[in-house]
Coordinates of C-alpha atoms in Angstrom, one line a residue:
Chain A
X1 CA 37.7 -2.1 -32.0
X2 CA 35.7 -0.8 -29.1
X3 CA 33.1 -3.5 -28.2
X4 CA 30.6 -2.0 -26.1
X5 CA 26.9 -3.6 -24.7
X6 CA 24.7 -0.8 -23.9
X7 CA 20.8 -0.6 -23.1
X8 CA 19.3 0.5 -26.7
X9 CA 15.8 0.1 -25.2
X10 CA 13.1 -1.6 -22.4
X11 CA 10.1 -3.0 -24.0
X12 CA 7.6 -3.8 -21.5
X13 CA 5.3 -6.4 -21.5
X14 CA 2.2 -5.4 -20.1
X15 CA -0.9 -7.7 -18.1
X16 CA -3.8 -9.1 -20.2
X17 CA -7.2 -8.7 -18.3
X18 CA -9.5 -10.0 -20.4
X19 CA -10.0 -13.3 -18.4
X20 CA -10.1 -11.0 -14.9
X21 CA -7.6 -10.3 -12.5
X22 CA -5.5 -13.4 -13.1
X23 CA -1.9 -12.4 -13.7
X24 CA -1.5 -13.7 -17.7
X25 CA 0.5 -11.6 -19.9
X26 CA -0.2 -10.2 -23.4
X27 CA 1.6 -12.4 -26.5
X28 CA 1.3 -9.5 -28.8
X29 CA 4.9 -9.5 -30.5
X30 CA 6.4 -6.0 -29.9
X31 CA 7.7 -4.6 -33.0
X32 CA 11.3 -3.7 -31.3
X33 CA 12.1 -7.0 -30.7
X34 CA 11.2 -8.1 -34.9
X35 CA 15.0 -8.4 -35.9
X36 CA 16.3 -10.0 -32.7
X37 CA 14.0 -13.0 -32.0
X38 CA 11.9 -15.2 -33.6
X39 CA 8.0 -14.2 -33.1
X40 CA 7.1 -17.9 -32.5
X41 CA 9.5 -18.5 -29.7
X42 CA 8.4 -15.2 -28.0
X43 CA 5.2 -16.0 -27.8
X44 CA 6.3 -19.7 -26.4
X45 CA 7.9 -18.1 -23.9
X46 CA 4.5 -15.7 -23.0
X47 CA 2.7 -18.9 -23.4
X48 CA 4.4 -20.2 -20.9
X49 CA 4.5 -18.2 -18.4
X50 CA 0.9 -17.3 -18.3
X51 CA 0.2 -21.2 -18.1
X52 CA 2.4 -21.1 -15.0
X53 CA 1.1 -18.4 -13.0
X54 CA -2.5 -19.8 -13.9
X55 CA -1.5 -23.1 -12.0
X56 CA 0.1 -20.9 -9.3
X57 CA -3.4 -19.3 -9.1
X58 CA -5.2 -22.0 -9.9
X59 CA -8.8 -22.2 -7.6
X60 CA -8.4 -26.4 -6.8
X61 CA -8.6 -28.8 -4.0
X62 CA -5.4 -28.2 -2.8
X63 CA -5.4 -24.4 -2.5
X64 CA -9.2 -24.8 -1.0
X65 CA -7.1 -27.5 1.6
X66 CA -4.4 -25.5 2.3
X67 CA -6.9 -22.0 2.7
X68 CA -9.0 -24.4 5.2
X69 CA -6.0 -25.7 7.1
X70 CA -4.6 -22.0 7.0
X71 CA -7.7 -20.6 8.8
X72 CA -8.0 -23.3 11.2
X73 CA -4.5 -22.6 12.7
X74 CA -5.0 -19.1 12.7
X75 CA -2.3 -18.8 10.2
X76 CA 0.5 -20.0 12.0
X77 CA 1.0 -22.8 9.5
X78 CA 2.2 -20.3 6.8
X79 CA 5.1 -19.4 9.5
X80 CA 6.6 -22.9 8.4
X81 CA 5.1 -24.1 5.4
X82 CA 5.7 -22.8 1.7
X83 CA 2.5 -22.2 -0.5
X84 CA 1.8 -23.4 -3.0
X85 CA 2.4 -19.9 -4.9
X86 CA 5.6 -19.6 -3.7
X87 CA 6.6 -22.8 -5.2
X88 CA 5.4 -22.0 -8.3
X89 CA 7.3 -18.5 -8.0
X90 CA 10.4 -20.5 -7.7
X91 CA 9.7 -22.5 -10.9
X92 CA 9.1 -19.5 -12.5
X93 CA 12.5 -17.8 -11.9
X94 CA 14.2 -21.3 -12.5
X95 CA 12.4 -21.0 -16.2
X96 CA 13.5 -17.0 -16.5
X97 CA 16.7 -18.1 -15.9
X98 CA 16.4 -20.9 -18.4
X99 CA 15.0 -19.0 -21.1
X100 CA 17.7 -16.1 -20.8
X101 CA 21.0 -18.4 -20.9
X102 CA 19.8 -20.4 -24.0
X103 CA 18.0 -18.2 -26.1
X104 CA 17.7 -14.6 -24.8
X105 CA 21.4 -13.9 -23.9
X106 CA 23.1 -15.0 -27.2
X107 CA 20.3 -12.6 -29.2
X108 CA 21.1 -9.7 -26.3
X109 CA 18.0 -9.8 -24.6
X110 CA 17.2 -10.1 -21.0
X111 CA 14.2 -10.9 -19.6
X112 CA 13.6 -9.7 -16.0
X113 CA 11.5 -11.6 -13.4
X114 CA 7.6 -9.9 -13.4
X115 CA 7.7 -10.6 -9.6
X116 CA 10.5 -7.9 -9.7
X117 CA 8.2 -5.4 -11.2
X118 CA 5.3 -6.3 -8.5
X119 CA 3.4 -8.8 -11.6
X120 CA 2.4 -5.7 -13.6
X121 CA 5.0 -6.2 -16.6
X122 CA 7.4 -8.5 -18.2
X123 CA 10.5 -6.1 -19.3
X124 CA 12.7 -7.2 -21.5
X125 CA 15.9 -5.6 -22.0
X126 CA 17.4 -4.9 -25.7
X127 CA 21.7 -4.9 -26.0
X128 CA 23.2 -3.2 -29.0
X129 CA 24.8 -6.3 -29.9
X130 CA 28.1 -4.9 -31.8
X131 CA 29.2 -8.5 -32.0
X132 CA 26.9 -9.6 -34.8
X133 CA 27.6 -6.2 -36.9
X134 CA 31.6 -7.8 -37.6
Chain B
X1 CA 46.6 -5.9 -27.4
X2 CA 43.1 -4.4 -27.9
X3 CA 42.6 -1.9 -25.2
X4 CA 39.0 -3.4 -24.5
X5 CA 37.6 -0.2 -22.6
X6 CA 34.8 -0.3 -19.8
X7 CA 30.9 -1.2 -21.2
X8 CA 29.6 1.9 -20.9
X9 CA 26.0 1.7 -19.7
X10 CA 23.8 4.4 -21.5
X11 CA 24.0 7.5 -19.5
X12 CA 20.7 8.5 -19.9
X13 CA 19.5 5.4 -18.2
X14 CA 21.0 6.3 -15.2
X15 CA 21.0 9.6 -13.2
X16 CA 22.9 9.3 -9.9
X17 CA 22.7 12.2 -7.3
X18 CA 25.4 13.5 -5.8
X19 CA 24.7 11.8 -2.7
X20 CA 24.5 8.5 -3.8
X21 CA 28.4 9.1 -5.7
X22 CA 29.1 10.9 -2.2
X23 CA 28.4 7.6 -0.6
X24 CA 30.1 5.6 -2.9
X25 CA 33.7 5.8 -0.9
X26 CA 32.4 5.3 3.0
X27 CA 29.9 2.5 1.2
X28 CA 32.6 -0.4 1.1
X29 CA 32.8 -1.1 4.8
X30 CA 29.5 -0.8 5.3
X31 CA 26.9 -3.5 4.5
X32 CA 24.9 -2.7 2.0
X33 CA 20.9 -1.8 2.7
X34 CA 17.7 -3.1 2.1
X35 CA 14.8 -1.9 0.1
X36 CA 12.9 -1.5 2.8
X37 CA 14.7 0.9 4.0
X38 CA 14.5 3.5 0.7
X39 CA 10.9 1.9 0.3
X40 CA 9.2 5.1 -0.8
X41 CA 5.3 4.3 0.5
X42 CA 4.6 5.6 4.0
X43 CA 5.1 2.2 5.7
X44 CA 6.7 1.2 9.1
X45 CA 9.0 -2.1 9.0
X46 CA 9.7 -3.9 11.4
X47 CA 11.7 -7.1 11.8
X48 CA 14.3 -6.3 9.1
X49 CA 11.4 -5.7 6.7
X50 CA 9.8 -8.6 7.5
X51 CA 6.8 -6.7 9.7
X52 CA 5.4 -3.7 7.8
X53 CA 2.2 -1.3 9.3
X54 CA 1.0 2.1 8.3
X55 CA 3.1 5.2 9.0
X56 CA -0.5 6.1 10.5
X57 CA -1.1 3.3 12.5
X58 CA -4.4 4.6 14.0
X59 CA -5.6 3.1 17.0
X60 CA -4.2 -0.1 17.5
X61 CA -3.0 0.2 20.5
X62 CA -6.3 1.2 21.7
X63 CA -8.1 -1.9 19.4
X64 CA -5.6 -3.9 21.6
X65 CA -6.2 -2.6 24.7
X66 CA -9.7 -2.5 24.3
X67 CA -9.8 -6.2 23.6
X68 CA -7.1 -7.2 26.6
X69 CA -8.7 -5.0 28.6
X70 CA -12.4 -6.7 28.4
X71 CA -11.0 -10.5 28.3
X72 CA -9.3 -9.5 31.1
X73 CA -12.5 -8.4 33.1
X74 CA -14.5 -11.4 31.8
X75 CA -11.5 -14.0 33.5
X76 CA -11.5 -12.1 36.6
X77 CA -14.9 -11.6 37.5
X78 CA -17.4 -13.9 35.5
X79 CA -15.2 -16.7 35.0
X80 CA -14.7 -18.0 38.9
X81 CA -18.6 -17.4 39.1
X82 CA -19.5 -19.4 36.3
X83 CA -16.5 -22.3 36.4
X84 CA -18.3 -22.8 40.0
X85 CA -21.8 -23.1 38.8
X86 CA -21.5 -24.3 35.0
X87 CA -18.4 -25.9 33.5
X88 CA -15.3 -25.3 32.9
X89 CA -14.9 -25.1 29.4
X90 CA -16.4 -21.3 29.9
X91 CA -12.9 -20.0 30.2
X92 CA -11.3 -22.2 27.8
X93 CA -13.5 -21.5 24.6
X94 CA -13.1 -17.8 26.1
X95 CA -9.2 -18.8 26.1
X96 CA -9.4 -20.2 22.4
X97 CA -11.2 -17.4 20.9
X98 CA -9.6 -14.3 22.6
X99 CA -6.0 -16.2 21.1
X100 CA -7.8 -16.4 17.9
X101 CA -9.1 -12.8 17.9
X102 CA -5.0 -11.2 18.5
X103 CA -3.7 -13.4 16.2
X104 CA -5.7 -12.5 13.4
X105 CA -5.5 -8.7 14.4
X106 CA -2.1 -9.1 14.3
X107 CA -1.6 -10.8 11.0
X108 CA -4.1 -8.1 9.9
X109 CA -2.1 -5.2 10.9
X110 CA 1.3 -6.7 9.9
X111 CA 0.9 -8.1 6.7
X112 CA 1.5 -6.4 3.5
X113 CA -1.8 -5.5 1.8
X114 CA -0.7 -6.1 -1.5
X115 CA 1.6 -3.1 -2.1
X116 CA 2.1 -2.7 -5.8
X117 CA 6.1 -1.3 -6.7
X118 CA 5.7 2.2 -7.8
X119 CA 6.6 2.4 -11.7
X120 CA 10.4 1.9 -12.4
X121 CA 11.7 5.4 -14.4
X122 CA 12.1 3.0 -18.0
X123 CA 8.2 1.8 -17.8
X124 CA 7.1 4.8 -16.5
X125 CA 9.0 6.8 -19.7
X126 CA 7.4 4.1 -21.7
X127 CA 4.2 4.5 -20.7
X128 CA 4.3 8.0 -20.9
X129 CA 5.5 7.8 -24.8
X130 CA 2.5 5.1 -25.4
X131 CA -0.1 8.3 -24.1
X132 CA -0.7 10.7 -26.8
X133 CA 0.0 13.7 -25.1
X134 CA 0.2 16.4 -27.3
X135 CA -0.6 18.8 -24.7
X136 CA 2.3 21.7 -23.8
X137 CA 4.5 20.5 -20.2
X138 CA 3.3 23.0 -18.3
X139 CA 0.0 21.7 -17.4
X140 CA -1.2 18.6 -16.0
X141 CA -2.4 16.6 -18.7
X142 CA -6.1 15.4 -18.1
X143 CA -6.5 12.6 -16.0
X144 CA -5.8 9.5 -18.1
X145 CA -7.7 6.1 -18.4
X146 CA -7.5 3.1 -20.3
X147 CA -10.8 1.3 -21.0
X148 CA -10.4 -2.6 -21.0
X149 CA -12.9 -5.5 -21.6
X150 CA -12.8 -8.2 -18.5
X151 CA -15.6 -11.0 -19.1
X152 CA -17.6 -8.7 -22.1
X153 CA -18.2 -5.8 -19.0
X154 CA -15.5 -2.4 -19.8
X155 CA -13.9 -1.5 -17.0
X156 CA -11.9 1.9 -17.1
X157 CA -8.4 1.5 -15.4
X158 CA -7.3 5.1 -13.9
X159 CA -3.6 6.7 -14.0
X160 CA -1.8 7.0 -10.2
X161 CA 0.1 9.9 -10.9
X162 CA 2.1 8.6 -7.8
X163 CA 3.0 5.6 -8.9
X164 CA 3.0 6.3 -12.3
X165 CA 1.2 3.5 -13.8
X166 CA -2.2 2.1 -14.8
X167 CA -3.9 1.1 -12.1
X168 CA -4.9 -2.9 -12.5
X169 CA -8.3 -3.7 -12.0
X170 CA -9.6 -3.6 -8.7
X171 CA -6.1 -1.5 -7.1
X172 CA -6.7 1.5 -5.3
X173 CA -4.4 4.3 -3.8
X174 CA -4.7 4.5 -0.4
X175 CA -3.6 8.6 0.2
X176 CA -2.8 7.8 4.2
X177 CA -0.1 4.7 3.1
X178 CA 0.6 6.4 0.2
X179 CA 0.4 3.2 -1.9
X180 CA -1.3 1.8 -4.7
X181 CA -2.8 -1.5 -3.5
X182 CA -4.4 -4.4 -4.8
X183 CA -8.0 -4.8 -4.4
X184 CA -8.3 -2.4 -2.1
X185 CA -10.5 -2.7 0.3
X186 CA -10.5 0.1 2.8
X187 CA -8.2 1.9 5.3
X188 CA -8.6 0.3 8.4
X189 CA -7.5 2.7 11.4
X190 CA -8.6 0.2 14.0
X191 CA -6.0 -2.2 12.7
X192 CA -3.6 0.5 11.4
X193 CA -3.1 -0.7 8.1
X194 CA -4.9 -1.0 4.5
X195 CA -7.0 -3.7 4.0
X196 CA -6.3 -5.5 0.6
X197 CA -5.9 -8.6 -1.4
X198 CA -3.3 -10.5 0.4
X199 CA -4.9 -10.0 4.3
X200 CA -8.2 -9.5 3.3
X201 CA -9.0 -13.0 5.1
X202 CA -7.1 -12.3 8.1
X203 CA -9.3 -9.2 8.7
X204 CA -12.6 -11.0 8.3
X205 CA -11.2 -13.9 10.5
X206 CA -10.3 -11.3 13.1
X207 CA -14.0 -9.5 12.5
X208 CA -16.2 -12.9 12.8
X209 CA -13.9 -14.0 15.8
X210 CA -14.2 -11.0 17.4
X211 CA -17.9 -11.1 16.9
X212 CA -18.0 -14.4 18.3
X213 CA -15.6 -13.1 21.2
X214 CA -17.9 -10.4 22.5
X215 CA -21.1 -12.3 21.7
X216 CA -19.7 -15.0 24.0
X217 CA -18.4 -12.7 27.0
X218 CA -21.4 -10.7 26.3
X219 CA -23.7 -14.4 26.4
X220 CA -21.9 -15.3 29.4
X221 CA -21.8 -11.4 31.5
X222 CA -25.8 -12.0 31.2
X223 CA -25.8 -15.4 32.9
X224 CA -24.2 -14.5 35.4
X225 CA -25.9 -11.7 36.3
X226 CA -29.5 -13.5 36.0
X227 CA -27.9 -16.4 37.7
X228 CA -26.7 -14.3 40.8
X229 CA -29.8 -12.2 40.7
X230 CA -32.1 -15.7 40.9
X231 CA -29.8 -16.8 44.2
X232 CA -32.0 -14.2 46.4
X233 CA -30.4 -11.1 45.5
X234 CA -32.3 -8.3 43.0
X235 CA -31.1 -7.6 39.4
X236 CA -30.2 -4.4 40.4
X237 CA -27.8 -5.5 43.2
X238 CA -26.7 -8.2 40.9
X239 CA -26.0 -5.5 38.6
X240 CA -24.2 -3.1 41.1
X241 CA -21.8 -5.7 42.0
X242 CA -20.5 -6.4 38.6
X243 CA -18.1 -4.3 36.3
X244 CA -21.4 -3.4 34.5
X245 CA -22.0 -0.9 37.6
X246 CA -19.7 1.7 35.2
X247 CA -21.6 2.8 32.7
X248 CA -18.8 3.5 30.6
X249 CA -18.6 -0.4 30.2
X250 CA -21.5 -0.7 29.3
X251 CA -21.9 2.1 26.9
X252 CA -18.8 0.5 25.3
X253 CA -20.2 -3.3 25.3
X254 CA -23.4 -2.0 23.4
X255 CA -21.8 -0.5 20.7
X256 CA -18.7 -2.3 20.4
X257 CA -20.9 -5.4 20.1
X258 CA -23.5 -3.7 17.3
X259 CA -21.1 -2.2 14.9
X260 CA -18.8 -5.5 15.4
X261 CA -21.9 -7.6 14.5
X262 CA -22.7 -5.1 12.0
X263 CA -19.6 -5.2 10.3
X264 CA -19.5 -9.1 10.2
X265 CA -22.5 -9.0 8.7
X266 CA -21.7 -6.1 6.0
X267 CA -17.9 -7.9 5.1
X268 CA -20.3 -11.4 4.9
X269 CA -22.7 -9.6 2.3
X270 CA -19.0 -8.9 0.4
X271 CA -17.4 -11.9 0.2
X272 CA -20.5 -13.7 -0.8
X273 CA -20.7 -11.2 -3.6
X274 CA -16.8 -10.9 -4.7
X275 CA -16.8 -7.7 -3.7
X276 CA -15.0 -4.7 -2.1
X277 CA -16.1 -2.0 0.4
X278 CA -14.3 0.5 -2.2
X279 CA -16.6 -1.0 -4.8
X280 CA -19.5 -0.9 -2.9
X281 CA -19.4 2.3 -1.6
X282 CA -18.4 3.8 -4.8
X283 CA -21.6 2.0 -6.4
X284 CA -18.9 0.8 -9.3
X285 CA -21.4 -2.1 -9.9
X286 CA -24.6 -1.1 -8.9
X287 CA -27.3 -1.8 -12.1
X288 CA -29.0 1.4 -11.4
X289 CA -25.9 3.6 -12.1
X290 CA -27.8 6.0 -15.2
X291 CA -28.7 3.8 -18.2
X292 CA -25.4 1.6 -18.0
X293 CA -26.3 -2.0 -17.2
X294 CA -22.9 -3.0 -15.6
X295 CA -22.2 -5.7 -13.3
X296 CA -19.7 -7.2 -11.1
X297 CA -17.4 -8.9 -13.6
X298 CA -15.4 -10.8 -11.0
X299 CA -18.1 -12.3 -9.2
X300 CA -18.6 -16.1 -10.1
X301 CA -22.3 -16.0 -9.8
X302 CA -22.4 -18.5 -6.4
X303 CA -21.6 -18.0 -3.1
X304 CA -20.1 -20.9 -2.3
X305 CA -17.5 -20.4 -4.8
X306 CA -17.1 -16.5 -4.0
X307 CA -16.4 -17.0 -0.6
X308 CA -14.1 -19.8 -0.9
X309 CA -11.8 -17.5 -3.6
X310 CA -11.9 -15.0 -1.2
X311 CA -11.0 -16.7 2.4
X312 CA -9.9 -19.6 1.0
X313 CA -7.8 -19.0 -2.6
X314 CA -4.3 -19.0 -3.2
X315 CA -2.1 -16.9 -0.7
X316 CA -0.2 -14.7 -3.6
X317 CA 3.4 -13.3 -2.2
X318 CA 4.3 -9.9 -1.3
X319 CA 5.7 -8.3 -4.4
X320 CA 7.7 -5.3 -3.0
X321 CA 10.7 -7.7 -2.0
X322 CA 11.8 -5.7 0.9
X323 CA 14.2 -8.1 1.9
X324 CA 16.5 -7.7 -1.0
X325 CA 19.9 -5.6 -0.9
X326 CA 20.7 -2.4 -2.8
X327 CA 24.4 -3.0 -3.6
X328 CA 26.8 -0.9 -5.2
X329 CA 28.5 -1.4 -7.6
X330 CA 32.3 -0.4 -6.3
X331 CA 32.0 -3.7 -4.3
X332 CA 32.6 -6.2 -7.7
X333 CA 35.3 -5.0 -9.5
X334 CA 34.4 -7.0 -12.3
X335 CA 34.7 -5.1 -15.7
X336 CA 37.5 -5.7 -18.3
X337 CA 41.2 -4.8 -18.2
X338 CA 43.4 -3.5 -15.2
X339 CA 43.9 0.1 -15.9
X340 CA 40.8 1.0 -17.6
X341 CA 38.8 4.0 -15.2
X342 CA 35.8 3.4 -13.2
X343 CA 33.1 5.2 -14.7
X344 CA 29.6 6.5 -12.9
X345 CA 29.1 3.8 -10.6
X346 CA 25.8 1.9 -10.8
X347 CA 23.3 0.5 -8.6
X348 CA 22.9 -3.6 -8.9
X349 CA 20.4 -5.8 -7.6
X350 CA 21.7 -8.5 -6.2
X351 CA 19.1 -11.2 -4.7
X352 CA 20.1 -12.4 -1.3
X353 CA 17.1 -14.5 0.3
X354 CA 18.0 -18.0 0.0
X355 CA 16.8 -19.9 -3.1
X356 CA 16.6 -23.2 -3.4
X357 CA 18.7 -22.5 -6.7
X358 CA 22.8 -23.5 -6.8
X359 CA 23.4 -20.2 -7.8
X360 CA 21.7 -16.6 -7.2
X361 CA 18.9 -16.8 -9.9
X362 CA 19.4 -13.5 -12.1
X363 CA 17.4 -10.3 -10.7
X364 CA 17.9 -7.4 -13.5
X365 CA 16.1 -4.6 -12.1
X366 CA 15.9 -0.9 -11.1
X367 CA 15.9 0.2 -7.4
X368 CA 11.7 1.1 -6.9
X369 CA 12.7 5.2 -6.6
X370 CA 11.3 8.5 -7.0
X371 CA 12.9 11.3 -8.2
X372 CA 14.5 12.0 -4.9
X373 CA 16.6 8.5 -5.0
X374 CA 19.3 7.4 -6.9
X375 CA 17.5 5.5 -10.1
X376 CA 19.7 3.4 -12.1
X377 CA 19.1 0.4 -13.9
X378 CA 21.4 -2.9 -13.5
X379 CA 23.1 -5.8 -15.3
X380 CA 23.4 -9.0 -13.3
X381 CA 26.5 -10.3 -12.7
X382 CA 26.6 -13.2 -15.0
X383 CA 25.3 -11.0 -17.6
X384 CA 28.2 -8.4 -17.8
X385 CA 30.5 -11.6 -17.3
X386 CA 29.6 -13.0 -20.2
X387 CA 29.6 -9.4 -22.0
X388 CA 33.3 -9.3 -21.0
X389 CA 33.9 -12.9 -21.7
X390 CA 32.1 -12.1 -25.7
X391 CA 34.4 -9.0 -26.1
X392 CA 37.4 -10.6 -25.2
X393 CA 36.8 -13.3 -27.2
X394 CA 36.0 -11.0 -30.5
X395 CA 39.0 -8.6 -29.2
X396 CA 41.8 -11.5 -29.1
X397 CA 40.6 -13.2 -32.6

């Protein structure tokens, strides 16, 4: 039997602007994905993710501190420092990754990084799973 | 035993040019390139990708030279003068502030703007199939736009036909970089590069220090002319012995100093406001626009706060990640039995920056390419491991 895993479809998950230009996704549940995964983890997923970039972007003390320190060393600090973004990018691919061993994989879904895609979309690719058709 | 055959990846995903297959054999000994090196935009990199300017990089040079060239007269001729009859912290504020000035011009030119990654070929198929275009192909559809709410105010988001997406709020495409960017400011030719989200700061650092620059040489160029003139000699000789005795300089000092000051003060009037020249110019949230009442729907309603998410907010990354590799795909022979034919090869992604991950953390994606590169979409490594590893499995039981 010829077992074979192609690329049925992309669905793309696209940015949700109703709160301004903060980078949060929409949790609408595509309708391609209905007989793969469950509706409530998808939107978990979502969920999280937009609660992560909104700390990443988040307008607080410490990104006011690091701006301020930033401007005062004429942005050299940046040359060895991380920001606080980028640190929150990093937890963000650890979670992607995450997400896609335990439950996207085994349903033949991938989610791909939004950085990836410049923060416009969340794509998530669809398998033709012939395993779960024996 | 099960002849367990090659996954085939679906051939209308991926459309490889002859070139590209052409390449495939002398590709092995070679390493394998960068994005930045197919990067499609009209940008310059430098650094191994780590520098990038504007194909057009206007007159930087000249902005530098310009700026060199005056510090340079102000420490030769006004400094000895007034080290020897007011302080000596003359030069070294002049010092500090002319270090500050090329730094910031420099992180001004050199920083990405906020490029936005043109449209993969997979979203920008799927965005095309969402727009009801029911129009025959061999026109150009009407220009398409997507009306969105953002705090109760619509804001209508415009389709780059280059880039082939919807525009986010606030991103503009900048024809001389050839790139949609991300709250656009302007074009700056003085700095040779666009002027955006992500070095929008550096370039009113660079503007308010530079203001302060040639308000300070200019502050100082008058003192020591008056002071000279009061030690017997006339203004006018004062005058004639000074570099100001070439008109051009002086020409150049007046109006260098007045649109500088100018422009401080215009980008001031921005930031306090949330927003951008583009916006501004364009009127896109002036109340007197016809009968619309429309206002600034990012603006926080207080200064304070506008100007410190503006200068002060979170630094978001470049999103074009230049730095990664295009590999191919003859370099892992990792597909199922010995004997089985290598079909179209295939373009994968594989992320090599250090990450602070154990292993390389999985980067699915398509190379950013127009219709003139190779497009073809990717499966990580794991992911077609594991493929393998599930039809084995079901092929042996």
């Amino acid at each position: 039997m010829r077992q074979q895993a192609a690329i049925t479809a992309k669905v793309f998950i696209q940015r949700d602007y109703s709160s301004g230009t903060m980078c949060q996704f929409q949790t609408k549940f595509p309708s391609e994905l209905e007989n793969r995964i469950d509706k409530q983890q998808f939107e978990e997923t979502v969920r999280a993710l937009n609660n992560m970039y909104a700390e990443a972007e988040k307008l607080g003390s410490q990104s006011y501190i690091e701006g301020c320190l930033a401007c005062l060393t004429a942005y050299t600090v940046f040359l060895c420092m991380e920001t606080h973004y980028e640190k929150v990018l990093k937890k963000i691919a650890k979670y992607i990754q995450e997400q896609n061993d335990k439950i996207y994989a085994p349903r033949g879904l991938l989610l791909t990084d939004p950085i990836e895609r410049g923060l416009r979309v969340v794509e998530i690719t669809i398998f033709e799973d012939r395993s779960l058709t024996r | 035993m099960k002849n367990c055959e090659y996954q085939q990846i679906d051939p209308r995903a991926l459309s490889v040019t002859p070139l590209s297959a052409q390449n495939l054999g002398e590709k092995k000994a070679q390493s394998p390139r960068r994005k930045w090196e197919v990067f499609p935009g009209k940008n310059r990199f430098f650094c191994d990708g780590r520098l990038i300017l504007s194909r057009q990089s206007g007159v930087l040079p000249l902005t530098m030279g310009l700026i060199v060239v005056t510090c340079g007269l102000f420490f030769a001729f006004d400094c000895p003068f007034l080290v020897k009859h007011l302080t000596i912290f003359i030069p070294v504020i002049g010092g500090v502030l002319f270090v500050f000035v090329v730094i910031s011009l420099l992180r001004t030119s050199f920083t990405d703007p906020g490029i936005l990654p043109r449209a993969t070929p997979d979203e920008a198929a799927d965005i095309e199939r969402q727009i009801d275009t029911s129009g025959s192909s061999t026109y150009r559809p009407p220009p398409r736009t997507k009306e969105i709410l953002i705090n109760q105010q619509v804001v209508k988001l415009k389709y780059c036909f280059t880039c082939k997406m919807f525009r986010p709020p606030r991103t503009s495409h900048c024809s001389l970089c050839d790139n949609c960017v991300e709250r656009f400011d302007h074009h700056c030719p003085w700095v040779g590069n666009c002027v955006g989200k992500r070095n929008y700061r550096f370039f009113y650092s660079f503007i308010i220090s530079l203001s302060f620059l040639t308000s300070f040489i200019f502050g100082c160029v008058i003192t020591h002319i008056t002071l000279r003139s009061q030690e017997g000699k006339s203004l006018v000789q004062a005058i004639e012995e000074s570099p100001a005795r070439y008109p051009l300089c002086l020409v150049i000092c007046f109006f260098s100093i007045w649109s500088i000051l100018g422009l401080s003060g215009f980008h001031t009037y921005l930031v306090a406001s949330n927003l951008t020249t583009n916006e501004d110019i364009k009127g896109s949230w002036s109340s007197k626009r016809g009968a619309e009442e429309s206002e600034n729907p990012y603006t926080y309603n207080s200064i304070i706060t506008n100007c410190c998410v503006t200068l002060c907010g979170p630094m978001p990354p470049s999103t074009k990640d230049v730095l990664e590799r295009v590999v191919h795909s003859s370099d892992f022979p990792v597909l199922c039995s010995p004997g089985t034919p290598k079909t179209t090869p295939q373009v994968l992604n594989v992320s090599s920056r250090a990450a602070p991950t154990s292993e390389p953390s999985p980067s699915v994606g398509c190379t950013q390419q127009q219709a003139r590169q190779p497009a073809a979409t990717a499966l990580d490594l794991k992911q077609m491991v594991r493929l393998v590893a599930q039809c084995h499995a079901d092929g042996e039981s």
